[in-house]
Amino acid sequence: MELNELLEYLNSRKPFIGNEAANQLLRQYSNEAMRITAELNGSYHEPEMVRRIFSRLIGKDVDSSFCLFPPFYTDFGKNITVGKNVFINSCCCFQDQGGIIIGDDVLIGHRVTLATLNHGVLPKDRVSLYPAPIIIGKKVWVGASATILCGVTIGNNTIIAAGAVVTKDVPADVIAAGVPAKIIKHIETGKQNSIK
């Protein structure tokens, strides 16, 4: 099995019970992600070097406008896509096997967790993985320590408040907060807004 085949299967949203070859490939890329994130997090790097290391981690080039403040953690890396002018603050953790797509002009705060895998509910099914992508629209701001769970789409211009746990889709132009996250305010995108 090759990486493209593995990504195709993971992105199909089918349960991943995994055969031996698929599990070995997942472990191989998990080990690679650990090596690359250790390099990224182990010492100071100029912004251009951070972009180069992150590009190697995800297997595709990021735009010159991309900015990441390490440390950064992921257990796979190869199913992350980021747009232009994306900022990821320190101590974020992306579990990306199910796919993470981040649109242009997105701000991601400290300690944000994006988790694209779930496990079976029944004890006999706990080893099964259920991947589903997280899609973050354009101009989204994800506040510090927020958690976004698998299968969630965040609409353009939306704010996810600090500490929120997002378990279902959030539409565009709103502020969502709480555990589980709920819409607390609509944003009028044609006007200057501040949170009050």
GROMACS .gro file of C-alpha atoms in nm, residues 10-121:
model
  112
   10LEU     CA    1  -0.888   0.758   0.514
   11ASN     CA    2  -1.063   1.037   0.321
   12SER     CA    3  -1.347   0.802   0.218
   13ARG     CA    4  -1.482   0.817   0.578
   14LYS     CA    5  -1.502   0.439   0.587
   15PRO     CA    6  -1.420   0.270   0.919
   16PHE     CA    7  -1.050   0.197   0.939
   17ILE     CA    8  -1.010  -0.147   1.089
   18GLY     CA    9  -0.686  -0.172   0.897
   19ASN     CA   10  -0.494  -0.458   0.756
   20GLU     CA   11  -0.133  -0.521   0.849
   21ALA     CA   12   0.007  -0.322   0.554
   22ALA     CA   13  -0.215  -0.018   0.629
   23ASN     CA   14  -0.128  -0.027   1.000
   24GLN     CA   15   0.244  -0.049   0.920
   25LEU     CA   16   0.216   0.250   0.686
   26LEU     CA   17   0.029   0.451   0.950
   27ARG     CA   18   0.303   0.370   1.202
   28GLN     CA   19   0.572   0.461   0.950
   29TYR     CA   20   0.420   0.806   0.893
   30SER     CA   21   0.354   0.851   1.266
   31ASN     CA   22   0.723   0.787   1.331
   32GLU     CA   23   0.817   1.030   1.055
   33ALA     CA   24   0.585   1.292   1.206
   34MET     CA   25   0.751   1.243   1.546
   35ARG     CA   26   1.097   1.290   1.391
   36ILE     CA   27   0.996   1.602   1.201
   37THR     CA   28   0.807   1.761   1.491
   38ALA     CA   29   1.105   1.689   1.721
   39GLU     CA   30   1.321   1.881   1.473
   40LEU     CA   31   1.065   2.163   1.450
   41ASN     CA   32   1.016   2.188   1.826
   42GLY     CA   33   1.372   2.114   1.941
   43SER     CA   34   1.529   2.456   1.879
   44TYR     CA   35   1.467   2.801   1.737
   45HIS     CA   36   1.419   2.832   1.359
   46GLU     CA   37   1.377   3.140   1.142
   47PRO     CA   38   1.024   3.167   0.990
   48GLU     CA   39   1.139   3.045   0.648
   49MET     CA   40   1.290   2.732   0.803
   50VAL     CA   41   0.969   2.672   1.002
   51ARG     CA   42   0.777   2.682   0.673
   52ARG     CA   43   1.022   2.439   0.512
   53ILE     CA   44   1.001   2.193   0.802
   54PHE     CA   45   0.621   2.217   0.815
   55SER     CA   46   0.601   2.163   0.438
   56ARG     CA   47   0.809   1.847   0.477
   57LEU     CA   48   0.581   1.736   0.761
   58ILE     CA   49   0.260   1.769   0.555
   59GLY     CA   50   0.416   1.660   0.225
   60LYS     CA   51   0.328   1.977   0.033
   61ASP     CA   52   0.455   2.333   0.016
   62VAL     CA   53   0.290   2.601   0.229
   63ASP     CA   54   0.256   2.959   0.110
   64SER     CA   55   0.519   3.216   0.210
   65SER     CA   56   0.246   3.391   0.416
   66PHE     CA   57   0.206   3.085   0.644
   67CYS     CA   58   0.320   3.140   1.004
   68LEU     CA   59   0.356   2.882   1.281
   69PHE     CA   60   0.483   2.934   1.635
   70PRO     CA   61   0.622   2.600   1.762
   71PRO     CA   62   0.584   2.375   1.942
   72PHE     CA   63   0.340   2.196   1.715
   73TYR     CA   64   0.225   1.834   1.739
   74THR     CA   65   0.070   1.589   1.497
   75ASP     CA   66   0.061   1.209   1.485
   76PHE     CA   67   0.040   1.176   1.105
   77GLY     CA   68   0.094   1.504   0.921
   78LYS     CA   69   0.023   1.394   0.566
   79ASN     CA   70  -0.348   1.485   0.562
   80ILE     CA   71  -0.319   1.857   0.648
   81THR     CA   72  -0.385   2.130   0.391
   82VAL     CA   73  -0.344   2.500   0.473
   83GLY     CA   74  -0.438   2.806   0.271
   84LYS     CA   75  -0.267   3.143   0.244
   85ASN     CA   76  -0.207   3.380   0.534
   86VAL     CA   77  -0.271   3.112   0.799
   87PHE     CA   78  -0.136   3.163   1.152
   88ILE     CA   79  -0.105   2.873   1.398
   89ASN     CA   80  -0.001   2.966   1.750
   90SER     CA   81   0.206   2.751   1.985
   91CYS     CA   82   0.120   2.414   2.142
   92CYS     CA   83  -0.146   2.310   1.889
   93CYS     CA   84  -0.220   1.941   1.834
   94PHE     CA   85  -0.358   1.821   1.500
   95GLN     CA   86  -0.474   1.458   1.473
   96ASP     CA   87  -0.508   1.465   1.098
   97GLN     CA   88  -0.562   1.111   0.972
   98GLY     CA   89  -0.921   1.199   0.877
   99GLY     CA   90  -0.811   1.518   0.700
  100ILE     CA   91  -0.772   1.881   0.806
  101ILE     CA   92  -0.838   2.159   0.555
  102ILE     CA   93  -0.771   2.515   0.670
  103GLY     CA   94  -0.884   2.803   0.447
  104ASP     CA   95  -0.714   3.136   0.380
  105ASP     CA   96  -0.671   3.403   0.650
  106VAL     CA   97  -0.732   3.167   0.944
  107LEU     CA   98  -0.606   3.237   1.296
  108ILE     CA   99  -0.558   2.940   1.529
  109GLY     CA  100  -0.489   3.019   1.895
  110HIS     CA  101  -0.267   2.852   2.155
  111ARG     CA  102  -0.332   2.488   2.246
  112VAL     CA  103  -0.605   2.424   1.987
  113THR     CA  104  -0.681   2.057   1.925
  114LEU     CA  105  -0.818   1.931   1.594
  115ALA     CA  106  -0.917   1.563   1.625
  116THR     CA  107  -1.028   1.382   1.308
  117LEU     CA  108  -1.061   1.029   1.447
  118ASN     CA  109  -1.320   0.860   1.659
  119HIS     CA  110  -1.335   0.508   1.803
  120GLY     CA  111  -1.620   0.261   1.822
  121VAL     CA  112  -1.851   0.296   2.122
   0.00000   0.00000   0.00000
